Coordinates of N, CA and C in Angstrom, one line a residue:
Y1 N -25.2 -9.3 -22.9 CA -24.3 -9.4 -21.8 C -23.4 -8.2 -21.7
R2 N -23.1 -7.8 -20.5 CA -22.1 -6.8 -20.3 C -21.0 -7.3 -19.4
V3 N -19.8 -7.1 -19.7 CA -18.7 -7.6 -18.9 C -17.9 -6.4 -18.3
C4 N -17.8 -6.4 -17.0 CA -17.0 -5.4 -16.3 C -15.7 -6.0 -15.8
I5 N -14.6 -5.5 -16.2 CA -13.3 -6.0 -15.8 C -12.5 -5.0 -15.1
T6 N -12.0 -5.3 -13.9 CA -11.2 -4.3 -13.2 C -10.3 -5.0 -12.3
A7 N -9.1 -4.4 -12.0 CA -8.1 -4.9 -11.1 C -8.3 -4.4 -9.7
T8 N -9.2 -3.4 -9.5 CA -9.4 -2.7 -8.2 C -10.8 -2.7 -7.8
M9 N -11.5 -3.8 -7.9 CA -12.9 -3.9 -7.6 C -13.1 -3.8 -6.1
G10 N -12.3 -4.5 -5.3 CA -12.5 -4.5 -3.9 C -13.5 -5.7 -3.6
G11 N -14.1 -5.6 -2.5 CA -15.1 -6.6 -2.1 C -16.3 -6.6 -2.9
K12 N -16.8 -7.8 -3.2 CA -18.0 -8.0 -4.1 C -19.2 -7.2 -3.5
E13 N -19.5 -7.3 -2.3 CA -20.7 -6.6 -1.7 C -20.5 -5.1 -1.7
A14 N -19.2 -4.6 -1.4 CA -19.0 -3.2 -1.5 C -19.1 -2.7 -2.9
F15 N -18.6 -3.4 -3.9 CA -18.7 -3.0 -5.3 C -20.1 -2.9 -5.7
E16 N -20.9 -3.8 -5.4 CA -22.3 -3.8 -5.7 C -23.0 -2.6 -5.1
E17 N -22.7 -2.3 -3.8 CA -23.3 -1.2 -3.1 C -22.9 0.1 -3.7
N18 N -21.5 0.3 -3.9 CA -21.0 1.6 -4.3 C -21.4 1.9 -5.7
N19 N -21.6 0.9 -6.6 CA -21.9 1.2 -8.0 C -23.3 0.8 -8.4
G20 N -24.1 0.3 -7.5 CA -25.5 0.0 -7.9 C -25.7 -1.2 -8.7
F21 N -24.6 -2.1 -8.7 CA -24.7 -3.4 -9.4 C -25.3 -4.5 -8.5
H22 N -26.0 -5.4 -9.0 CA -26.5 -6.5 -8.2 C -26.4 -7.8 -8.9
F23 N -25.6 -8.7 -8.4 CA -25.4 -10.0 -9.0 C -26.4 -11.0 -8.2
S24 N -27.1 -11.7 -9.0 CA -28.1 -12.6 -8.3 C -27.7 -14.0 -8.5
E25 N -28.2 -14.8 -7.6 CA -27.9 -16.3 -7.6 C -28.7 -16.9 -8.8
E26 N -29.7 -16.3 -9.4 CA -30.5 -16.8 -10.4 C -29.8 -16.8 -11.8
G27 N -28.7 -16.2 -11.9 CA -27.9 -16.2 -13.1 C -28.0 -14.9 -13.9
T28 N -28.6 -13.9 -13.4 CA -28.6 -12.6 -14.1 C -27.2 -11.9 -14.0
G29 N -26.4 -12.3 -13.2 CA -25.1 -11.7 -13.0 C -24.1 -12.7 -12.4
R30 N -22.8 -12.6 -12.7 CA -21.9 -13.6 -12.2 C -20.6 -12.9 -11.9
F31 N -20.0 -13.3 -10.8 CA -18.7 -12.7 -10.3 C -17.6 -13.7 -10.4
E32 N -16.6 -13.4 -11.1 CA -15.5 -14.4 -11.3 C -14.1 -13.7 -10.9
V33 N -13.2 -14.5 -10.4 CA -11.9 -14.0 -10.1 C -10.9 -14.7 -11.0
I34 N -10.1 -13.9 -11.8 CA -9.1 -14.5 -12.6 C -7.8 -14.7 -11.8
P35 N -7.3 -15.9 -11.7 CA -6.1 -16.1 -10.8 C -4.9 -15.4 -11.4
S36 N -4.0 -15.0 -10.6 CA -2.8 -14.4 -11.0 C -1.8 -15.4 -11.6
I37 N -1.0 -15.0 -12.6 CA 0.0 -15.9 -13.2 C 1.4 -15.6 -12.7
F38 N 1.5 -14.6 -11.7 CA 2.8 -14.3 -11.2 C 3.3 -15.2 -10.2
D39 N 4.6 -15.3 -10.0 CA 5.2 -16.1 -9.0 C 5.5 -15.2 -7.8
F40 N 4.8 -15.4 -6.7 CA 5.0 -14.6 -5.5 C 5.9 -15.3 -4.4
S41 N 6.6 -16.3 -4.8 CA 7.3 -17.1 -3.8 C 8.5 -16.3 -3.2
K42 N 9.0 -15.3 -3.9 CA 10.0 -14.5 -3.3 C 9.6 -13.1 -3.0
S43 N 8.2 -13.0 -2.7 CA 7.7 -11.6 -2.5 C 6.8 -11.7 -1.2
P44 N 7.5 -11.9 0.0 CA 6.7 -12.0 1.2 C 6.2 -10.6 1.6
I45 N 5.1 -10.6 2.5 CA 4.6 -9.4 3.1 C 4.6 -9.6 4.6
Y46 N 5.4 -8.8 5.2 CA 5.6 -8.9 6.7 C 4.8 -7.8 7.4
L47 N 4.0 -8.2 8.3 CA 3.1 -7.3 9.0 C 3.7 -7.1 10.5
L48 N 4.1 -5.9 10.8 CA 4.5 -5.7 12.2 C 3.3 -5.2 13.0
N49 N 2.8 -6.1 13.8 CA 1.5 -5.9 14.5 C 1.8 -5.4 15.9
R50 N 2.5 -4.2 16.0 CA 2.9 -3.7 17.3 C 2.5 -2.2 17.4
Y51 N 2.8 -1.4 16.4 CA 2.6 0.0 16.6 C 1.5 0.6 15.6
K52 N 0.5 1.2 16.2 CA -0.5 1.8 15.4 C -0.2 3.2 15.0
M53 N -0.6 3.6 13.8 CA -0.3 4.9 13.3 C -1.5 5.8 13.2
T54 N -2.5 5.6 14.1 CA -3.7 6.4 14.1 C -3.3 7.8 14.6
L55 N -4.2 8.8 14.4 CA -3.8 10.1 14.8 C -3.5 10.2 16.3
K56 N -4.2 9.5 17.1 CA -3.9 9.5 18.6 C -2.6 8.9 18.9
E57 N -2.2 7.8 18.2 CA -1.0 7.1 18.6 C 0.2 7.3 17.8
R58 N 0.1 8.1 16.7 CA 1.2 8.3 15.8 C 2.4 9.0 16.5
K59 N 2.1 10.0 17.3 CA 3.2 10.7 17.9 C 4.2 9.9 18.7
K60 N 3.6 9.0 19.5 CA 4.4 8.1 20.4 C 5.0 7.0 19.6
N61 N 4.4 6.6 18.5 CA 4.9 5.4 17.8 C 5.8 5.7 16.6
L62 N 5.8 6.9 16.1 CA 6.6 7.2 15.0 C 8.1 7.0 15.2
E63 N 8.5 7.3 16.4 CA 9.9 7.1 16.7 C 10.3 5.6 16.5
H64 N 9.5 4.7 17.0 CA 9.7 3.3 16.8 C 9.7 2.9 15.3
I65 N 8.7 3.4 14.6 CA 8.6 3.2 13.1 C 9.9 3.6 12.4
N66 N 10.4 4.8 12.8 CA 11.6 5.4 12.1 C 12.8 4.4 12.3
K67 N 12.9 3.9 13.5 CA 14.1 3.0 13.8 C 14.0 1.7 13.0
I68 N 12.7 1.2 12.9 CA 12.5 0.0 12.1 C 12.8 0.2 10.6
I69 N 12.4 1.4 10.1 CA 12.7 1.7 8.7 C 14.2 1.8 8.5
S70 N 14.9 2.4 9.4 CA 16.3 2.5 9.3 C 17.0 1.2 9.3
Q71 N 16.5 0.3 10.1 CA 17.1 -1.1 10.2 C 16.8 -1.9 8.9
I72 N 15.6 -1.8 8.4 CA 15.3 -2.5 7.2 C 16.1 -2.0 6.0
V73 N 16.2 -0.7 5.8 CA 16.9 -0.1 4.7 C 18.4 -0.4 4.8
T74 N 19.0 -0.3 6.0 CA 20.4 -0.5 6.2 C 20.8 -2.0 6.2
N75 N 20.1 -2.8 6.9 CA 20.5 -4.2 7.0 C 20.1 -5.1 5.9
K76 N 19.0 -4.8 5.2 CA 18.5 -5.7 4.2 C 18.6 -5.2 2.8
F77 N 18.5 -3.9 2.6 CA 18.4 -3.3 1.3 C 19.4 -2.1 1.0
K78 N 20.6 -2.3 1.5 CA 21.6 -1.2 1.4 C 21.9 -0.9 -0.1
D79 N 21.8 -1.9 -0.9 CA 22.2 -1.7 -2.4 C 21.0 -1.9 -3.3
N80 N 19.8 -1.7 -2.7 CA 18.6 -1.9 -3.5 C 17.7 -0.6 -3.5
K81 N 16.9 -0.5 -4.6 CA 16.0 0.6 -4.6 C 14.6 0.1 -4.1
G82 N 13.9 1.1 -3.5 CA 12.5 0.7 -3.0 C 11.7 2.0 -2.8
I83 N 10.5 1.8 -2.2 CA 9.6 2.9 -1.9 C 9.1 2.8 -0.5
I84 N 8.8 4.0 0.1 CA 8.2 4.1 1.4 C 6.9 4.9 1.2
Q85 N 5.8 4.2 1.5 CA 4.5 4.8 1.3 C 4.1 5.4 2.7
T86 N 3.8 6.7 2.8 CA 3.7 7.3 4.1 C 2.3 7.7 4.5
G87 N 1.4 7.8 3.5 CA 0.0 8.2 3.8 C -0.2 9.7 3.8
S88 N 0.9 10.5 4.1 CA 0.8 12.0 4.1 C 2.2 12.6 3.9
Y89 N 2.2 13.9 3.5 CA 3.5 14.6 3.3 C 4.1 14.8 4.7
E90 N 3.2 15.1 5.7 CA 3.7 15.3 7.0 C 4.5 14.1 7.6
I91 N 4.0 12.9 7.4 CA 4.7 11.7 7.9 C 6.0 11.5 7.1
A92 N 5.9 11.8 5.8 CA 7.1 11.6 4.9 C 8.2 12.5 5.4
K93 N 7.9 13.8 5.7 CA 8.9 14.7 6.2 C 9.5 14.3 7.6
A94 N 8.6 13.8 8.4 CA 9.0 13.4 9.8 C 10.0 12.2 9.7
I95 N 9.7 11.3 8.8 CA 10.6 10.1 8.6 C 11.9 10.6 8.0
Y96 N 11.8 11.4 6.9 CA 13.0 11.9 6.2 C 14.0 12.6 7.1
Y97 N 13.5 13.5 8.0 CA 14.4 14.3 8.8 C 14.9 13.5 10.0
S98 N 14.3 12.3 10.3 CA 14.8 11.5 11.4 C 15.9 10.5 11.0
M99 N 16.1 10.3 9.7 CA 17.0 9.3 9.2 C 18.5 9.8 9.3
P100 N 19.4 8.9 9.5 CA 20.8 9.3 9.5 C 21.3 9.7 8.1
P101 N 22.4 10.5 8.0 CA 22.8 11.0 6.7 C 22.9 10.0 5.6
E102 N 23.4 8.8 5.9 CA 23.7 7.9 4.8 C 22.4 7.3 4.2
I103 N 21.3 7.3 5.0 CA 20.0 6.9 4.5 C 19.3 8.1 3.8
K104 N 19.4 9.3 4.5 CA 18.7 10.5 4.0 C 19.2 10.8 2.6
S105 N 20.5 10.6 2.3 CA 21.1 10.9 1.0 C 20.5 10.0 -0.1
R106 N 19.9 8.9 0.3 CA 19.3 8.0 -0.7 C 17.8 8.4 -1.0
M107 N 17.2 9.1 -0.1 CA 15.8 9.3 -0.2 C 15.4 10.4 -1.1
L108 N 14.4 10.2 -1.9 CA 13.9 11.2 -2.9 C 12.5 11.6 -2.3
I109 N 12.4 12.7 -1.7 CA 11.1 13.2 -1.1 C 10.6 14.3 -2.0
Y110 N 9.3 14.4 -2.1 CA 8.7 15.4 -3.0 C 7.4 16.0 -2.3
K111 N 7.0 17.0 -2.9 CA 5.7 17.6 -2.5 C 5.0 18.0 -3.8
G112 N 3.9 17.3 -4.1 CA 3.1 17.6 -5.3 C 3.5 16.7 -6.5
S113 N 2.6 16.6 -7.5 CA 2.8 15.7 -8.6 C 4.0 16.0 -9.5
R114 N 4.3 17.3 -9.7 CA 5.4 17.7 -10.5 C 6.7 17.2 -9.9
E115 N 6.9 17.4 -8.7 CA 8.2 17.0 -8.0 C 8.2 15.5 -8.0
K116 N 7.1 14.8 -7.8 CA 7.1 13.4 -7.8 C 7.5 12.8 -9.1
T117 N 7.1 13.4 -10.2 CA 7.5 12.9 -11.6 C 9.0 13.0 -11.8
V118 N 9.5 14.1 -11.3 CA 11.0 14.3 -11.4 C 11.7 13.3 -10.5
C119 N 11.2 13.1 -9.3 CA 11.9 12.1 -8.4 C 11.8 10.7 -9.0
V120 N 10.7 10.3 -9.6 CA 10.6 9.0 -10.2 C 11.6 8.8 -11.3
K121 N 11.8 9.8 -12.1 CA 12.8 9.8 -13.2 C 14.2 9.6 -12.7
I122 N 14.5 10.3 -11.6 CA 15.8 10.2 -11.0 C 16.0 8.8 -10.4
H123 N 15.0 8.3 -9.8 CA 15.0 7.0 -9.1 C 15.3 5.9 -10.1
K124 N 14.7 6.0 -11.3 CA 14.9 4.9 -12.3 C 16.3 4.9 -12.9
K125 N 17.0 6.0 -12.8 CA 18.4 6.1 -13.3 C 19.4 5.9 -12.2
S126 N 19.0 5.7 -11.0 CA 19.9 5.6 -9.8 C 20.3 4.2 -9.5
K127 N 21.1 4.0 -8.5 CA 21.6 2.7 -8.1 C 20.8 2.2 -6.9
N128 N 20.5 3.0 -5.9 CA 19.9 2.5 -4.6 C 19.0 3.6 -3.9
T129 N 18.3 4.4 -4.7 CA 17.5 5.5 -4.1 C 16.2 4.9 -3.5
I130 N 15.6 5.7 -2.7 CA 14.3 5.3 -2.0 C 13.3 6.5 -2.2
L131 N 12.2 6.1 -2.9 CA 11.1 7.1 -3.1 C 10.3 7.1 -1.8
I132 N 10.0 8.3 -1.3 CA 9.2 8.4 -0.1 C 8.2 9.5 -0.2
G133 N 6.9 9.1 0.1 CA 5.8 10.0 -0.1 C 4.5 9.4 0.1
P134 N 3.4 10.1 0.0 CA 2.0 9.6 0.3 C 1.3 9.1 -0.9
T135 N 1.8 9.3 -2.1 CA 1.0 8.9 -3.3 C 1.8 7.9 -4.2
L136 N 2.4 6.9 -3.5 CA 3.3 6.0 -4.2 C 2.6 4.6 -4.4
N137 N 1.3 4.6 -4.2 CA 0.6 3.3 -4.3 C -0.2 3.1 -5.6
Q138 N -0.1 4.0 -6.5 CA -0.8 3.8 -7.8 C -0.2 4.7 -8.8
G139 N -0.4 4.4 -10.1 CA 0.0 5.2 -11.2 C 1.5 5.2 -11.5
M140 N 2.2 4.1 -11.0 CA 3.6 4.0 -11.2 C 4.0 2.6 -11.6
D141 N 4.9 2.5 -12.5 CA 5.4 1.2 -13.0 C 6.9 1.1 -12.6
L142 N 7.2 0.3 -11.6 CA 8.6 0.1 -11.1 C 9.0 -1.3 -11.1
P143 N 9.2 -1.9 -12.3 CA 9.6 -3.3 -12.4 C 11.0 -3.6 -12.0
D144 N 11.2 -4.9 -11.6 CA 12.5 -5.5 -11.4 C 13.3 -4.7 -10.4
D145 N 14.5 -4.3 -10.7 CA 15.4 -3.6 -9.7 C 15.0 -2.2 -9.4
H146 N 14.0 -1.7 -10.0 CA 13.5 -0.3 -9.6 C 12.8 -0.4 -8.3
C147 N 12.3 -1.6 -7.8 CA 11.6 -1.6 -6.6 C 11.8 -3.0 -6.0
R148 N 12.7 -3.2 -5.1 CA 12.9 -4.5 -4.4 C 12.3 -4.6 -3.0
F149 N 11.9 -3.4 -2.5 CA 11.2 -3.4 -1.2 C 10.2 -2.3 -1.2
I150 N 9.1 -2.5 -0.4 CA 8.1 -1.5 -0.2 C 7.9 -1.5 1.3
I151 N 7.8 -0.3 1.9 CA 7.5 -0.1 3.3 C 6.2 0.8 3.4
I152 N 5.2 0.2 3.9 CA 3.9 0.9 4.1 C 3.9 1.4 5.6
C153 N 4.0 2.7 5.8 CA 4.1 3.2 7.2 C 2.7 3.4 7.8
K154 N 1.7 3.7 7.0 CA 0.4 4.0 7.5 C -0.7 3.5 6.6
V155 N -1.7 2.9 7.2 CA -2.9 2.5 6.4 C -3.5 3.8 5.9
P156 N -3.7 3.8 4.5 CA -4.1 5.1 3.9 C -5.6 5.3 3.9
Y157 N -6.2 5.5 5.1 CA -7.6 5.8 5.1 C -7.9 7.1 4.5
P158 N -9.0 7.3 3.8 CA -9.4 8.6 3.2 C -9.6 9.6 4.4
S159 N -9.3 10.8 4.2 CA -9.4 11.8 5.2 C -10.9 12.1 5.5
L160 N -11.2 12.0 6.8 CA -12.5 12.3 7.3 C -12.7 13.8 7.4
G161 N -11.7 14.6 7.1 CA -11.8 16.0 7.0 C -12.4 16.5 5.7
S162 N -12.6 15.5 4.8 CA -13.2 15.8 3.5 C -14.7 15.6 3.5
E163 N -15.5 16.6 3.1 CA -17.0 16.5 3.1 C -17.4 15.4 2.1
L164 N -16.7 15.2 1.0 CA -17.0 14.2 0.1 C -16.9 12.8 0.7
V165 N -15.8 12.6 1.4 CA -15.5 11.3 2.1 C -16.6 11.1 3.2
I166 N -17.0 12.1 3.9 CA -18.0 11.9 5.0 C -19.3 11.5 4.3
E167 N -19.7 12.2 3.2 CA -21.0 11.9 2.6 C -21.0 10.5 2.0
K168 N -19.9 10.1 1.3 CA -19.8 8.8 0.7 C -19.8 7.7 1.8
T169 N -19.2 7.9 2.9 CA -19.2 7.0 4.0 C -20.6 6.9 4.6
R170 N -21.4 8.0 4.6 CA -22.8 7.9 5.1 C -23.7 7.1 4.1
L171 N -23.5 7.3 2.8 CA -24.3 6.7 1.8 C -24.0 5.2 1.6
F172 N -22.7 4.9 1.6 CA -22.3 3.6 1.3 C -21.4 3.0 2.4
K173 N -22.0 2.2 3.2 CA -21.5 1.8 4.5 C -20.1 1.0 4.3
K174 N -20.0 0.3 3.2 CA -18.7 -0.5 3.0 C -17.7 0.3 2.3
W175 N -18.0 1.5 1.8 CA -17.0 2.2 0.9 C -15.7 2.6 1.6
Y176 N -15.8 3.0 2.8 CA -14.6 3.5 3.5 C -13.5 2.5 3.6
E177 N -13.9 1.3 4.2 CA -12.9 0.3 4.4 C -12.5 -0.4 3.1
S178 N -13.5 -0.6 2.2 CA -13.2 -1.2 0.9 C -12.2 -0.4 0.1
T179 N -12.4 1.0 0.1 CA -11.5 1.9 -0.6 C -10.1 1.8 0.0
T180 N -10.0 1.8 1.3 CA -8.7 1.7 1.9 C -7.9 0.4 1.6
S181 N -8.6 -0.7 1.6 CA -8.0 -2.0 1.3 C -7.5 -2.0 -0.2
N182 N -8.3 -1.4 -1.0 CA -7.9 -1.3 -2.4 C -6.6 -0.5 -2.6
E183 N -6.5 0.6 -1.8 CA -5.3 1.4 -1.8 C -4.1 0.6 -1.4
I184 N -4.2 -0.2 -0.4 CA -3.1 -1.1 0.1 C -2.8 -2.1 -0.9
I185 N -3.8 -2.8 -1.5 CA -3.5 -3.8 -2.5 C -2.8 -3.2 -3.7
Q186 N -3.2 -2.0 -4.1 CA -2.5 -1.3 -5.2 C -1.1 -1.0 -4.8
G187 N -0.9 -0.5 -3.6 CA 0.4 -0.2 -3.1 C 1.4 -1.4 -3.1
I188 N 0.9 -2.5 -2.7 CA 1.7 -3.7 -2.7 C 2.1 -4.1 -4.1
G189 N 1.2 -3.9 -5.0 CA 1.4 -4.2 -6.4 C 2.4 -3.4 -7.1
R190 N 2.9 -2.4 -6.6 CA 3.9 -1.6 -7.2 C 5.2 -2.3 -7.4
G191 N 5.5 -3.4 -6.6 CA 6.8 -4.0 -6.6 C 6.9 -5.3 -7.4
V192 N 5.7 -5.9 -7.8 CA 5.8 -7.1 -8.6 C 5.0 -6.8 -9.9
R193 N 5.8 -6.6 -11.0 CA 5.2 -6.1 -12.2 C 5.2 -7.1 -13.4
N194 N 5.8 -8.2 -13.2 CA 5.8 -9.3 -14.3 C 6.0 -10.6 -13.6
E195 N 6.0 -11.7 -14.4 CA 6.0 -13.0 -13.9 C 7.3 -13.4 -13.2
H196 N 8.4 -12.7 -13.5 CA 9.7 -13.0 -12.9 C 10.1 -12.0 -11.8
D197 N 9.3 -11.0 -11.6 CA 9.6 -9.9 -10.6 C 9.4 -10.4 -9.2
Y198 N 10.1 -9.7 -8.3 CA 9.9 -10.0 -6.8 C 10.2 -8.7 -6.0
C199 N 9.5 -8.7 -4.8 CA 9.7 -7.5 -4.0 C 9.2 -7.9 -2.6
T200 N 9.9 -7.5 -1.6 CA 9.5 -7.7 -0.2 C 8.8 -6.5 0.4
T201 N 7.6 -6.7 1.0 CA 6.8 -5.7 1.5 C 6.7 -5.7 3.0
Y202 N 6.8 -4.5 3.7 CA 6.6 -4.4 5.1 C 5.5 -3.5 5.4
I203 N 4.5 -4.0 6.2 CA 3.4 -3.1 6.6 C 3.7 -2.8 8.1
L204 N 4.0 -1.6 8.5 CA 4.4 -1.2 9.8 C 3.3 -0.7 10.7
D205 N 2.2 -0.4 10.1 CA 1.0 0.1 10.9 C 0.1 -1.1 11.3
A206 N 0.1 -1.3 12.7 CA -0.7 -2.4 13.2 C -2.2 -2.2 13.0
S207 N -2.6 -1.0 12.6 CA -4.0 -0.7 12.3 C -4.5 -1.6 11.1
F208 N -3.5 -2.1 10.3 CA -3.9 -2.9 9.2 C -4.6 -4.2 9.6
M209 N -4.3 -4.7 10.7 CA -4.8 -6.0 11.1 C -6.4 -6.0 11.2
E210 N -6.9 -5.0 11.8 CA -8.3 -4.8 11.9 C -9.0 -4.6 10.6
L211 N -8.4 -3.8 9.7 CA -8.9 -3.6 8.4 C -8.9 -4.9 7.6
Y212 N -7.8 -5.6 7.7 CA -7.6 -6.8 6.9 C -8.7 -7.8 7.3
K213 N -9.0 -8.0 8.6 CA -9.9 -8.9 9.0 C -11.4 -8.6 8.5
S214 N -11.7 -7.3 8.5 CA -13.0 -6.9 8.1 C -13.2 -6.9 6.6
T215 N -12.2 -6.9 5.8 CA -12.3 -6.8 4.4 C -11.5 -8.0 3.7
I216 N -11.3 -9.0 4.4 CA -10.4 -10.1 3.9 C -10.9 -10.7 2.5
E217 N -12.2 -10.6 2.3 CA -12.7 -11.2 1.1 C -12.2 -10.5 -0.2
Q218 N -11.8 -9.3 -0.1 CA -11.3 -8.6 -1.3 C -9.8 -8.7 -1.5
Y219 N -9.1 -9.4 -0.6 CA -7.7 -9.6 -0.8 C -7.5 -10.9 -1.6
P220 N -6.8 -10.9 -2.7 CA -6.6 -12.1 -3.5 C -6.0 -13.2 -2.7
I221 N -6.3 -14.4 -2.9 CA -5.8 -15.5 -2.1 C -4.3 -15.6 -2.2
E222 N -3.7 -15.2 -3.4 CA -2.3 -15.2 -3.5 C -1.6 -14.2 -2.6
L223 N -2.3 -13.0 -2.3 CA -1.8 -12.0 -1.4 C -2.0 -12.5 0.0
Q224 N -3.1 -13.1 0.4 CA -3.3 -13.6 1.7 C -2.2 -14.6 2.1
D225 N -1.9 -15.4 1.2 CA -0.9 -16.5 1.5 C 0.5 -15.9 1.8
R226 N 0.7 -14.7 1.4 CA 2.1 -14.0 1.5 C 2.3 -13.3 2.8
I227 N 1.2 -13.1 3.6 CA 1.2 -12.3 4.8 C 1.8 -13.1 6.0
E228 N 2.8 -12.5 6.6 CA 3.4 -13.2 7.8 C 3.5 -12.1 8.9
I229 N 2.9 -12.4 10.1 CA 2.9 -11.5 11.2 C 4.3 -11.7 11.9
I230 N 5.0 -10.5 12.1 CA 6.4 -10.7 12.7 C 6.5 -10.0 14.1
G231 N 5.4 -9.5 14.6 CA 5.5 -8.9 16.0 C 4.2 -8.3 16.4

């Protein structure tokens, strides 16, 4: 027997397709989900199903997104630390420069992995800073007061400007959406790191709804139960 264990498998069919694995009903392979032991009762996920952040619609909707971010940070998390996942450096800069001085002074924006490492260290020593950038959905451990809110501004689809992405999408039909959903699941997971941890998540890109419906089987039931549409 061989046992494969992963926290980022994605959908069963997509995993089989992308990796060449085949689980059969005859018993040559078996797929199991280990339930989470975390308490998510204080970790809601709010989906704003109003403004899409696609390339065509981003320009007209970013102004609305910026205002919502400002309201969330000011009204609900004035004294808390959190992260804003932007999907790109371009969007991160646009959000940063649109914020009023009192919010901008809390933001730690970076470009590249070295600057990101420095910003994370500053964030962990601060009182109420906000990490903002495109690569904040994995490779970070921000337990407890280091992350009480997460704002996802854009669904992190892989860039279709990449030849590798185009070829993988051509070869594996489920790869593109499955990978994107994995990125979102990982991003949400930055805020709840132990049994007693909690974090409020906001998904502001309405494009998420279509993705969620098409890949819902790969979202843990505990995560599905937390999602609430607010507009």
